[in-house]
Short mmCIF file of C-alpha atoms in Angstrom, two decimals:
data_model
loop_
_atom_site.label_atom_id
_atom_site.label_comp_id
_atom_site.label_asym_id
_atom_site.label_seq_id
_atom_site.Cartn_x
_atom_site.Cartn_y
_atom_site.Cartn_z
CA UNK A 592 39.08 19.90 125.58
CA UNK A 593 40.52 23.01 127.72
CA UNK A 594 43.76 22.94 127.88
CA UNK A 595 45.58 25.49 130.54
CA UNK A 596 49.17 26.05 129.78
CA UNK A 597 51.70 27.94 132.97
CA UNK A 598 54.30 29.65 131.15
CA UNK A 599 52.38 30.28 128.30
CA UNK A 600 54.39 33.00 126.81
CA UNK A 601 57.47 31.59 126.33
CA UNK A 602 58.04 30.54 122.68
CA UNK A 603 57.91 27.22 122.89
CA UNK A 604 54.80 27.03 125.30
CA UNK A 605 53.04 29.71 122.95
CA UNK A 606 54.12 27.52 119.61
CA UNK A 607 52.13 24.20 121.74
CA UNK A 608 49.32 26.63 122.38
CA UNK A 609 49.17 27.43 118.83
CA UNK A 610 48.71 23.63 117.57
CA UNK A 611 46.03 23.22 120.25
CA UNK A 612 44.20 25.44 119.11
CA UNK A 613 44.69 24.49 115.49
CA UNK A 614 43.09 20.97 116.96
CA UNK A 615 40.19 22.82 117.88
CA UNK A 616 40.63 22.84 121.39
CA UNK A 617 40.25 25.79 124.17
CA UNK A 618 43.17 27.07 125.65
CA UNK A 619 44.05 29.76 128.42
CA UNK A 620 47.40 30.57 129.77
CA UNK A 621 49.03 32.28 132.57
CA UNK A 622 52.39 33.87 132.83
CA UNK A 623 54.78 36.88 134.52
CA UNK A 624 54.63 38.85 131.68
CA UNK A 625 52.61 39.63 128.44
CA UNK A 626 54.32 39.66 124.78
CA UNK A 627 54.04 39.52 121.24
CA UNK A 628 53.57 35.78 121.00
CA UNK A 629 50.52 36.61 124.04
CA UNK A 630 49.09 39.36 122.09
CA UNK A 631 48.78 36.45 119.02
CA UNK A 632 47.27 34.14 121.10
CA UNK A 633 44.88 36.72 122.26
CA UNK A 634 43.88 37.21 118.75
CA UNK A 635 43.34 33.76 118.43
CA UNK A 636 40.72 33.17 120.84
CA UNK A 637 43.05 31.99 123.82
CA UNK A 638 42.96 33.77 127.57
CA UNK A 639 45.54 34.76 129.01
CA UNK A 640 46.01 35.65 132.70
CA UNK A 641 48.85 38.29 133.75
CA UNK A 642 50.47 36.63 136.87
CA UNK A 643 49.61 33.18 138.63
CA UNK A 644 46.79 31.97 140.59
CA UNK A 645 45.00 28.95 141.58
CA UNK A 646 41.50 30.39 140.44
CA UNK A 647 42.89 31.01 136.81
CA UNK A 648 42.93 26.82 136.03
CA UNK A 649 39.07 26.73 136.81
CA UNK A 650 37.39 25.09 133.58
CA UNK A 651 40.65 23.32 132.37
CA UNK A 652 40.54 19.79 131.64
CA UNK A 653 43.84 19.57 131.70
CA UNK A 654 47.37 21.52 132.91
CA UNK A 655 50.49 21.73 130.84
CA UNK A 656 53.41 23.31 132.77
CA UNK A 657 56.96 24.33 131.37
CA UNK A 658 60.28 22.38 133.15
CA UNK A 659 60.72 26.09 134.61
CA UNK A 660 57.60 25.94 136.94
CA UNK A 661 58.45 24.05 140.63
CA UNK A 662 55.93 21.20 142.16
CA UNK A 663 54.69 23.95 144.31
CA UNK A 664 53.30 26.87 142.19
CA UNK A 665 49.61 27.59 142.75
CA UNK A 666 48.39 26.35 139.82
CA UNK A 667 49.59 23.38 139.52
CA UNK A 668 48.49 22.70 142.99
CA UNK A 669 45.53 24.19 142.67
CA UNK A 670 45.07 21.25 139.33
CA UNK A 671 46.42 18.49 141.24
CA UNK A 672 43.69 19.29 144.29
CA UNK A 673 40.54 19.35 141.58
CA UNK A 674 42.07 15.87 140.26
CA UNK A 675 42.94 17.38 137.02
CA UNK A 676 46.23 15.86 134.92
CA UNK A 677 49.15 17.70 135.56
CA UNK A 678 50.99 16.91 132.24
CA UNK A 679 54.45 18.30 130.46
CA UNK A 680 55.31 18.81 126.79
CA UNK A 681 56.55 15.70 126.73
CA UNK A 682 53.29 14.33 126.81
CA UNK A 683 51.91 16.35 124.24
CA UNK A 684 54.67 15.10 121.82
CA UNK A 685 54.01 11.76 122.98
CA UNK A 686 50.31 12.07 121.73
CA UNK A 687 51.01 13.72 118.90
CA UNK A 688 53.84 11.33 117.58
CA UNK A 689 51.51 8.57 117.44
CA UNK A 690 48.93 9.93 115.56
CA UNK A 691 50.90 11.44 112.71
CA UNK A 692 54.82 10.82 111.37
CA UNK A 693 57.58 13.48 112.85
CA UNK A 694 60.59 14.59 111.42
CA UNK A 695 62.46 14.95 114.54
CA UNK A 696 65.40 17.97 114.49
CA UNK A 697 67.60 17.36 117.15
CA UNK A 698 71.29 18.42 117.95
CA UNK A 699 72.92 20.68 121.05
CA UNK A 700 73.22 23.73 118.14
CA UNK A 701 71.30 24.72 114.85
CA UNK A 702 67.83 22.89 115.90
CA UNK A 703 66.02 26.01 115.71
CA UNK A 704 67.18 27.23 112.16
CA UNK A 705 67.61 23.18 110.76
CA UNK A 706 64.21 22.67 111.85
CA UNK A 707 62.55 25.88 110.12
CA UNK A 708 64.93 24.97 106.99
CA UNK A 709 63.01 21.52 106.86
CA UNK A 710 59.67 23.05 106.62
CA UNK A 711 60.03 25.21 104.29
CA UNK A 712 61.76 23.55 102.19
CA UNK A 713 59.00 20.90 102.67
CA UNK A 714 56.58 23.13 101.74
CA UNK A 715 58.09 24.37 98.96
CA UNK A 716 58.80 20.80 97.80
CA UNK A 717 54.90 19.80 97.56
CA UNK A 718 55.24 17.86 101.23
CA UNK A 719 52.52 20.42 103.17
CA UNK A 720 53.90 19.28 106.91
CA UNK A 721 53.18 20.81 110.19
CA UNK A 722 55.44 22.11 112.10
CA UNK A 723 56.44 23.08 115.57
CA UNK A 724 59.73 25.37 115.78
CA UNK A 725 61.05 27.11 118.97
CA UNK A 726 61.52 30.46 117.11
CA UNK A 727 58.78 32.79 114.78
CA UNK A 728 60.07 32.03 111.22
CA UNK A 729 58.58 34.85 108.61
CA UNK A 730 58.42 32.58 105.97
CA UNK A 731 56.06 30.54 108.09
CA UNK A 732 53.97 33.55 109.33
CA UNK A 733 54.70 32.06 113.06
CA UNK A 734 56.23 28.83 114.71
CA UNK A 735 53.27 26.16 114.67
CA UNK A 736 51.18 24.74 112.21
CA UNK A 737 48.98 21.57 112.63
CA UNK A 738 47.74 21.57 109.24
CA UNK A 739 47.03 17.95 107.80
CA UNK A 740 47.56 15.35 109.70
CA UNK A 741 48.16 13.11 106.85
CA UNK A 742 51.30 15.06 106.15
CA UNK A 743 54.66 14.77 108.78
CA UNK A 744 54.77 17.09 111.74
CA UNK A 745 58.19 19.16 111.30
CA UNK A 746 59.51 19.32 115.66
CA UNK A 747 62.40 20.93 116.92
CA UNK A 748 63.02 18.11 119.61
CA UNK A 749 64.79 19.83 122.25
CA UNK A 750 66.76 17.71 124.61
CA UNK A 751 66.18 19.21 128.25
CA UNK A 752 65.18 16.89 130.90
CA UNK A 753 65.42 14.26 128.11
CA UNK A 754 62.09 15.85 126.58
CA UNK A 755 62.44 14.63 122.99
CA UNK A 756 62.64 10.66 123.83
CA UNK A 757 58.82 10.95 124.20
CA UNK A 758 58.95 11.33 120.40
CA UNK A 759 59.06 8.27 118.03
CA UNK A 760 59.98 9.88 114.95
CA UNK A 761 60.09 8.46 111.43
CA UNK A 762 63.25 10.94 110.29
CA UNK A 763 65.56 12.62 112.52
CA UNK A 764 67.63 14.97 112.00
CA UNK A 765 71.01 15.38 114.79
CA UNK A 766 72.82 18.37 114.17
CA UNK A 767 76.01 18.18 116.22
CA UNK A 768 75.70 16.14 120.05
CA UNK A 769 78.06 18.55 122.62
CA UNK A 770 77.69 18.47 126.21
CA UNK A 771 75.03 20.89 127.80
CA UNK A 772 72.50 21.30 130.39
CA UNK A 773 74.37 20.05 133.38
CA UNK A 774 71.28 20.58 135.48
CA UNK A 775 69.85 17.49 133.75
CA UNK A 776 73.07 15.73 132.53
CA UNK A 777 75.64 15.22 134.98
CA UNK A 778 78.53 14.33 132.43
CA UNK A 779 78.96 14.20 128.55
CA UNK A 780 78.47 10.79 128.41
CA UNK A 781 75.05 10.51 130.16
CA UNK A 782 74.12 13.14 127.58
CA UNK A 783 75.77 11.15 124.47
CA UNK A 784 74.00 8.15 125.96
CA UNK A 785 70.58 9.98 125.95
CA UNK A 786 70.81 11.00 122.12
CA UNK A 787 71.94 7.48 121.49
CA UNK A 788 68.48 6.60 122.82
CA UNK A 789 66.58 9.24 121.09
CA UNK A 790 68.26 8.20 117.38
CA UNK A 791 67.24 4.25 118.63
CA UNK A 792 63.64 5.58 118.58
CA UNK A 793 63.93 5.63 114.93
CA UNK A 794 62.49 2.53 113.50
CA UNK A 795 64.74 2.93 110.04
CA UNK A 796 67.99 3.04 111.38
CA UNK A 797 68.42 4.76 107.55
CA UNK A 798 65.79 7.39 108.09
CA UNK A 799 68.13 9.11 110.72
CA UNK A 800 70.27 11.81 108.96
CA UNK A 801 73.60 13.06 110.64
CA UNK A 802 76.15 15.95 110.83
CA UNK A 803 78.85 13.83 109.35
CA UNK A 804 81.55 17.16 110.39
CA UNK A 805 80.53 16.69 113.87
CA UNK A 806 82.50 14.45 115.90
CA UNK A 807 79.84 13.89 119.15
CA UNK A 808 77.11 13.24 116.14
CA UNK A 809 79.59 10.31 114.55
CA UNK A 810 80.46 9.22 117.99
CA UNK A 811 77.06 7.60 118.48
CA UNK A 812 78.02 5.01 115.91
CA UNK A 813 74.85 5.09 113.85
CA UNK A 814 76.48 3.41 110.68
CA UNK A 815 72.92 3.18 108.87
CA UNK A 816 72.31 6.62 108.79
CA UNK A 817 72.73 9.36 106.00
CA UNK A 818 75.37 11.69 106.59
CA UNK A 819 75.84 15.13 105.50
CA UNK A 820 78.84 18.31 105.58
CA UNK A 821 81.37 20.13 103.88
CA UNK A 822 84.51 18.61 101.87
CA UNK A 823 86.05 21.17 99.73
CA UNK A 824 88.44 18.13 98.46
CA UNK A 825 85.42 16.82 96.57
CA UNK A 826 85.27 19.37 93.69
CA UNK A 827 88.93 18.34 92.38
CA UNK A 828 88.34 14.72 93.28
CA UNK A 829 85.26 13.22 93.06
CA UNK A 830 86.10 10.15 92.99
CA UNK A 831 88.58 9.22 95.90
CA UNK A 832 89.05 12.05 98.21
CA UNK A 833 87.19 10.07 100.78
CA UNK A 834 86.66 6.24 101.54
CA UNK A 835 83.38 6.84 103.11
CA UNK A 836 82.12 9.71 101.42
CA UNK A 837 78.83 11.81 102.82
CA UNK A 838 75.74 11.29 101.41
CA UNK A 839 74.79 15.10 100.91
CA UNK A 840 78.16 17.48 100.35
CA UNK A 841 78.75 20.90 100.04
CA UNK A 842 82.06 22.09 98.07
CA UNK A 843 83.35 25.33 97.14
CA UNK A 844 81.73 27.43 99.90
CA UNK A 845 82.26 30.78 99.12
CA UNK A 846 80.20 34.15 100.00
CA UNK A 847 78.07 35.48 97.50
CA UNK A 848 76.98 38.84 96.62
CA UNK A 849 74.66 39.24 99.17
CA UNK A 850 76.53 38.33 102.12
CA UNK A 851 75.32 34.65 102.12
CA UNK A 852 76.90 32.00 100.76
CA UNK A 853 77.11 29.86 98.12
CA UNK A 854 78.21 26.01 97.17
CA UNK A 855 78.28 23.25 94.66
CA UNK A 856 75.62 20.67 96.18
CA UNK A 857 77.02 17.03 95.77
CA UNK A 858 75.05 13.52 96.50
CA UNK A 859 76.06 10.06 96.72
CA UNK A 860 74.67 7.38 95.34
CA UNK A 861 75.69 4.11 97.58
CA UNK A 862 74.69 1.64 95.34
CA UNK A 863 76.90 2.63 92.23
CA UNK A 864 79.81 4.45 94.53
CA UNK A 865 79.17 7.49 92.55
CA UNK A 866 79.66 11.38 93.11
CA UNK A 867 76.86 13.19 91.63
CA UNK A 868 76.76 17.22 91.71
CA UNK A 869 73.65 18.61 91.57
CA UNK A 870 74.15 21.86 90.96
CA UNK A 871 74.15 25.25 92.81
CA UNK A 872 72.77 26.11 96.37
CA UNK A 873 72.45 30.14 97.40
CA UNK A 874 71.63 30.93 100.57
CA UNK A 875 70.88 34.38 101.78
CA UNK A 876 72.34 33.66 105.71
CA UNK A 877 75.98 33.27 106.02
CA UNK A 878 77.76 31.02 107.92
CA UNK A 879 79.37 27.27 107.56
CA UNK A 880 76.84 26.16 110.07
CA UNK A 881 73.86 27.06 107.65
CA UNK A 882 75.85 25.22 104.71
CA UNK A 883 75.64 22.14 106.98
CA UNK A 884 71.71 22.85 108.20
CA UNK A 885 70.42 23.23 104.37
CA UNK A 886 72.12 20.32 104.04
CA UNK A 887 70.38 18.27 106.45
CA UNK A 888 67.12 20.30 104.98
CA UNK A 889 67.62 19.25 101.70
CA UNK A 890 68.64 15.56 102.46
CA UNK A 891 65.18 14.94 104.83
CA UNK A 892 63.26 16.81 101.41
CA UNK A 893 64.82 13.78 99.31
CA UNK A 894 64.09 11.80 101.91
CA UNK A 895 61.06 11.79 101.52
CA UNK A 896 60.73 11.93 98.19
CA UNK A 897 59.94 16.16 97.64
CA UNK A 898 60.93 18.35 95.01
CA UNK A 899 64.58 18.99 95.58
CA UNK A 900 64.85 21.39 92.65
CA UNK A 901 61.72 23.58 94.66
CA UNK A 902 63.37 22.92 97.66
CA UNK A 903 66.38 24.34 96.76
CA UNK A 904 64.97 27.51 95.71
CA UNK A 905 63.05 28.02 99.12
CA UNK A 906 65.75 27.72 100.66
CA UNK A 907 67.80 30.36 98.62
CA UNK A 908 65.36 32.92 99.35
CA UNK A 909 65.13 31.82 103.50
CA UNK A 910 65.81 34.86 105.53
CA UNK A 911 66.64 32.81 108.98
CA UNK A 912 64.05 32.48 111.98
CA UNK A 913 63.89 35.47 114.35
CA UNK A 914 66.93 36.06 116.90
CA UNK A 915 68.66 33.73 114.77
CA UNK A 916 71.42 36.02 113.38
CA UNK A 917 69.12 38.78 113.06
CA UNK A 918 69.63 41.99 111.56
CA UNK A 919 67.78 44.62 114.23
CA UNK A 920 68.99 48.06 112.86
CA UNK A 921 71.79 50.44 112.40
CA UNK A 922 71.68 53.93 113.68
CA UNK A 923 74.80 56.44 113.70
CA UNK A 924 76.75 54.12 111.86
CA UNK A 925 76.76 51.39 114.21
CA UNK A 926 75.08 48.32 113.49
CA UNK A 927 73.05 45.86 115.68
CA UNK A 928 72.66 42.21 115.72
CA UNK A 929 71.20 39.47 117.85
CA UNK A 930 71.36 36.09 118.32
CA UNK A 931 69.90 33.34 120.22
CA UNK A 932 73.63 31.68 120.70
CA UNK A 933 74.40 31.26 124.88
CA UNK A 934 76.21 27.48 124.30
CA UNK A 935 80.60 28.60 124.11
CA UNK A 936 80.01 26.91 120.77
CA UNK A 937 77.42 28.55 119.48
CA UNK A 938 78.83 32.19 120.40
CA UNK A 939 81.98 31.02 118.81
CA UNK A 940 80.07 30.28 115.35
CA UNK A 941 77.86 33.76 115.85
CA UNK A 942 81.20 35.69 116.40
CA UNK A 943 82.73 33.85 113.48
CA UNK A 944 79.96 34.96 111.07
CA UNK A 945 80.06 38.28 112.14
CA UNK A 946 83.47 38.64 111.86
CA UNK A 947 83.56 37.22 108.42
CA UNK A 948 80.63 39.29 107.49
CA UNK A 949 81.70 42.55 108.49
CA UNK A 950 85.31 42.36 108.27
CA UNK A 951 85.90 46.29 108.79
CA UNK A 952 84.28 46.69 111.85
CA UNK A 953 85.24 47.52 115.50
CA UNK A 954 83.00 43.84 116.74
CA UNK A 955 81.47 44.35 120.38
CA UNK A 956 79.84 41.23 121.93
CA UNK A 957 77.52 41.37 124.89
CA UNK A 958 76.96 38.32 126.40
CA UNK A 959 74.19 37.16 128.87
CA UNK A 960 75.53 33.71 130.41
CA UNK A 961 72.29 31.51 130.43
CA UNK A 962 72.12 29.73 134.08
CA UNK A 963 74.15 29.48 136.88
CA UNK A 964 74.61 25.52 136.30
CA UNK A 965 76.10 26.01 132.62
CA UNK A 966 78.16 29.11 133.16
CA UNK A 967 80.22 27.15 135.97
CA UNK A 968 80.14 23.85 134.15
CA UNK A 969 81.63 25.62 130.67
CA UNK A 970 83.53 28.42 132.31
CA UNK A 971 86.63 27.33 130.91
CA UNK A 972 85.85 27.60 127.19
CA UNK A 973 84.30 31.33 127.17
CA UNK A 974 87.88 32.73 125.86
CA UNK A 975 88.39 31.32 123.65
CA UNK A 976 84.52 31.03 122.32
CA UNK A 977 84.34 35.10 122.51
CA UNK A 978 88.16 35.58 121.01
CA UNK A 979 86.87 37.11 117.67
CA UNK A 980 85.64 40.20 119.49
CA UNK A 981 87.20 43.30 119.91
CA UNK A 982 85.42 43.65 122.78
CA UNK A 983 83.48 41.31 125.25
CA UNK A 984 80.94 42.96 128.16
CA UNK A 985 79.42 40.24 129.58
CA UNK A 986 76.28 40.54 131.55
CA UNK A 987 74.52 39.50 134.79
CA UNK A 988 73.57 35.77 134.55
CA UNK A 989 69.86 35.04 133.02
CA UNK A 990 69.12 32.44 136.18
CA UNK A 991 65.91 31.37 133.91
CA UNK A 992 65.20 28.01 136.48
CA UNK A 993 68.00 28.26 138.92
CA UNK A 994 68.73 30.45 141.67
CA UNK A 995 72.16 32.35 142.50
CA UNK A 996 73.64 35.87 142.91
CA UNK A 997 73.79 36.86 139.29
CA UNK A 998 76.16 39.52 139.49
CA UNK A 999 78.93 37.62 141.38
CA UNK A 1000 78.31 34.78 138.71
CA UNK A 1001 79.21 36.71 136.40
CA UNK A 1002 82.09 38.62 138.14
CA UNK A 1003 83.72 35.49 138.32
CA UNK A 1004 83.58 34.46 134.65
CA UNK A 1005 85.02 37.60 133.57
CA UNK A 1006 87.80 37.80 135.60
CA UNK A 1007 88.56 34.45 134.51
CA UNK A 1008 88.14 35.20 130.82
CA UNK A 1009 90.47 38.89 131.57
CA UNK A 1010 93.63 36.35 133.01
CA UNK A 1011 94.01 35.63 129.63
CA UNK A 1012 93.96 38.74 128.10
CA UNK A 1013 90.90 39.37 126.74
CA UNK A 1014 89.33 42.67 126.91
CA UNK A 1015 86.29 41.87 128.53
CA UNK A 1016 84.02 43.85 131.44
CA UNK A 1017 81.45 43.35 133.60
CA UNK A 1018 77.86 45.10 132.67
CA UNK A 1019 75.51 44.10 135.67
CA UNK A 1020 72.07 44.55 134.19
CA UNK A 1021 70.39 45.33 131.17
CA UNK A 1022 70.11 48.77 132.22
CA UNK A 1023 73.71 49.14 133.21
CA UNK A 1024 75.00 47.37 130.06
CA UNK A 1025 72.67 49.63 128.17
CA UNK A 1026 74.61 52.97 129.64
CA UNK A 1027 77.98 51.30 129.19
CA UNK A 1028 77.61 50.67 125.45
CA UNK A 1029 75.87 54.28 124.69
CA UNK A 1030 79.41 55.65 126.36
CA UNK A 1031 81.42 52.61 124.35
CA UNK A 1032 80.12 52.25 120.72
CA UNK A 1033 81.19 54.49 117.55
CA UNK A 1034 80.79 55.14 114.21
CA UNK A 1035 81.24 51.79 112.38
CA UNK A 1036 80.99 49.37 114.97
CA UNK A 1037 79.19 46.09 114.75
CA UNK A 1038 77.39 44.90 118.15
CA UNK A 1039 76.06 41.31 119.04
CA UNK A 1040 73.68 40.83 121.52
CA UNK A 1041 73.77 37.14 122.49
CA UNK A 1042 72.01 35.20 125.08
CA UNK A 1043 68.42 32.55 125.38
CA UNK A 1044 67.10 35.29 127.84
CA UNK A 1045 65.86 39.13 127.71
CA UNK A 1046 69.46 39.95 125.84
CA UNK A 1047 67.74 40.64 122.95
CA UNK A 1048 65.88 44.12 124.63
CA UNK A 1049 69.28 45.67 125.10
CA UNK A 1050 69.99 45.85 121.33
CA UNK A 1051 66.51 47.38 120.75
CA UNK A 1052 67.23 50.11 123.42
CA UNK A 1053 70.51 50.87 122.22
CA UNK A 1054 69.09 51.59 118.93
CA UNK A 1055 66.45 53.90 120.22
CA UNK A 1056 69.11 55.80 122.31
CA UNK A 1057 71.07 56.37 119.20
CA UNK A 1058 68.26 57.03 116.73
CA UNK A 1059 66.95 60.13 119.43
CA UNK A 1060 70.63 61.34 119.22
CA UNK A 1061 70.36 61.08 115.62
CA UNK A 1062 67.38 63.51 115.78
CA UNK A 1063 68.65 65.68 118.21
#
């Protein structure tokens, strides 16, 4: 079958491309602009068409288009015209959850690094699963795998326009449930409601494992499932530091010697009441948040019935998926990082760990608000989300599916975010945050690039400015 996918360079369009093509069928693609993940595909045997038009969906049997593309673009009028289906990821996920078992990773943060945790630590545990993650993992060599279908299909189940209720998975995993996308959820409790309907799709209510730490997870009242976090009680009391202890616990979290961290790994046995510690857990990524995601990795592993003691030791050596905390250079002392975070909560946890991390340095966060629609909705939690930075610059908004003046957008969050005191600016675009920074940064300071858009770039071209001034 020929499959034509509009937005095919996107990650998560170019990860479904991937699997059909493991599956044997043909695929083309079209998008604005041409990438790594393209390039790949290329390779692969896919085509790819630079720009949109109807002509490029002759041959398809089908058209797959991404939430981003409107009811009127060329190509999906031009498919609708020849009487070809018009279908969304959602219905590949459909199809592909009833022929083989998913492990469902789902949660507002931590989906993307939870759900590459799972499958290598699957892997690595003898369980040789598929896998479909919204970010290139190294470890992986990519983000999709078919593989067997005998074995469970690893899917980070993203929950935009209620996309991952298609799925009827036979584990899931919820990470943490905090209101976001207001374009498709009005209110926090429509989107509570909605992840109370995707953890209902679980036929074992047992087989659905939960952020125990996270109070919008608990909330859902799923008193079945497996739960999982952090008690640092539990290492001087075993016994009867909590009445309803977690299932999988970390305890003594402490850095380690690389700049990761390191706990005692404790499970619970329900039917004696008992406390058992299993041992030691490294991880090379820092952060409290990956204590609680190798948790969840490790608990699905057990699940379903994998080498834990394997497991453990993949995930040890797991260097993170890309933009995910990611280390992109240093260059006259000052060092670059990016990450995917654009969620208040998510920045918050980034600037945490990088704060912790590098303790001595001068910390400089650019941010790139993600949509017009969550910028206004959240606007009021950006403080204090960005107050372990030195310094905040804060770009144009990324409008991704909306539309909007993305300069006055962002205008208006920062001179809400500077009544408080902050010391934040304005940067405009890439460009113009690009010359701001070369004039701003020093010897020994620490920048973060954060955003879900083209924020990464600006890190890379700050590095190249100051690696030319190095050899000049």
């Amino acid at each position: 079958m020929h499959y034509h996918l509009v937005g095919i360079a996107g990650t998560g369009f170019s990860a479904l491309a991937n699997l059909l093509l493991d599956q044997g069928h043909t695929v083309s693609g079209s998008d604005r602009v041409a990438n790594r993940q393209t390039a790949a595909l290329i390779e692969r045997g896919a085509t790819i068409y630079l720009g949109h038009s109807p002509a490029y969906v002759r041959g398809a049997d089908a058209l797959v288009a991404t939430a981003a593309v409107t009811a009127d673009h060329c190509e999906l009028e031009a498919a609708r015209a020849a009487g070809m289906p018009v279908l969304s990821r959602a219905d590949l996920w459909r199809e592909w959850s009833a022929q083989r078992r998913v492990i469902a990773i789902a949660g507002t943060h931590g989906k993307t690094t939870t759900s590459a945790m799972v499958a290598v630590a699957l892997r690595a545990a003898g369980v040789p699963a598929g896998y479909l993650i919204g970010a290139e993992v190294p470890e992986l060599g990519g983000n999709a795998l078919w593989g067997d279908p005998a074995t469970p299909l690893v899917i980070e189940a993203d929950e935009y326009a209620q996309v991952f209720l298609a799925l009827s998975p036979d584990v899931a995993v919820i990470t943490n449930v905090e209101w976001d996308h207001p374009d498709c959820y009005p209110d926090a409790s429509v989107y509570h409601e909605t992840f109370a309907q995707f953890a209902a799709a679980v036929a074992k209510p047992q087989r659905v494992i939960l952020c125990g730490d996270d109070q919008g997870a608990m909330s859902l009242g799923l008193h079945e499932a497996a739960l999982y976090g952090i008690e640092e009680r539990l290492a001087t009391d075993p016994v009867s530091c909590r009445l309803a202890p977690f299932d999988w616990t970390a305890s003594g979290v402490q850095t380690n010697k690389g700049g990761g961290v390191t706990f005692d790994l404790w499970r619970y046995d329900r039917r004696r009441m008992a406390q058992r510690r299993l041992g030691t857990q490294n991880l090379r990524l820092s952060g409290l948040h990956n204590v609680r995601n190798a948790l969840a990795a490790l608990a699905v592993v057990a699940m379903l019935e994998g080498d834990l003691a394997a497991a453990s030791a993949a995930l040890a050596n797991f260097g993170g998926a890309l933009r995910r905390f990611e280390q992109k250079g240093e260059a006259c002392g000052v060092l670059v990082i990016d990450d995917y975070a654009h969620h208040p909560t998510a920045v918050q946890a980034t600037l945490s760990t990088a704060r912790a991390a590098y303790p001595g340095r001068r910390l400089i966060a650019y941010l790139q608000p993600h949509t017009f629609s969550r910028t206004t909705a959240l606007s009021n939690v950006w403080t204090t989300a960005c107050a372990a930075a030195d310094i905040v610059l804060v770009g144009d908004v990324y409008a991704a599916r909306e539309e909007g003046d993305a300069t006055a957008a962002s205008q208006e969050l920062v001179a809400r975010m500077a009544a408080t005191g902050l010391d934040v600016h304005p940067v405009g675009s890439l460009e113009q945050a690009l010359d701001h920074l070369g004039t701003l940064v020093q010897a020994g300071d620490l920048v973060v690039t954060m955003g879900a858009g083209d924020s990464s770039l600006l890190g890379v071209r700050l590095l190249e400015r100051l690696r030319y001034q190095e050899v000049d």
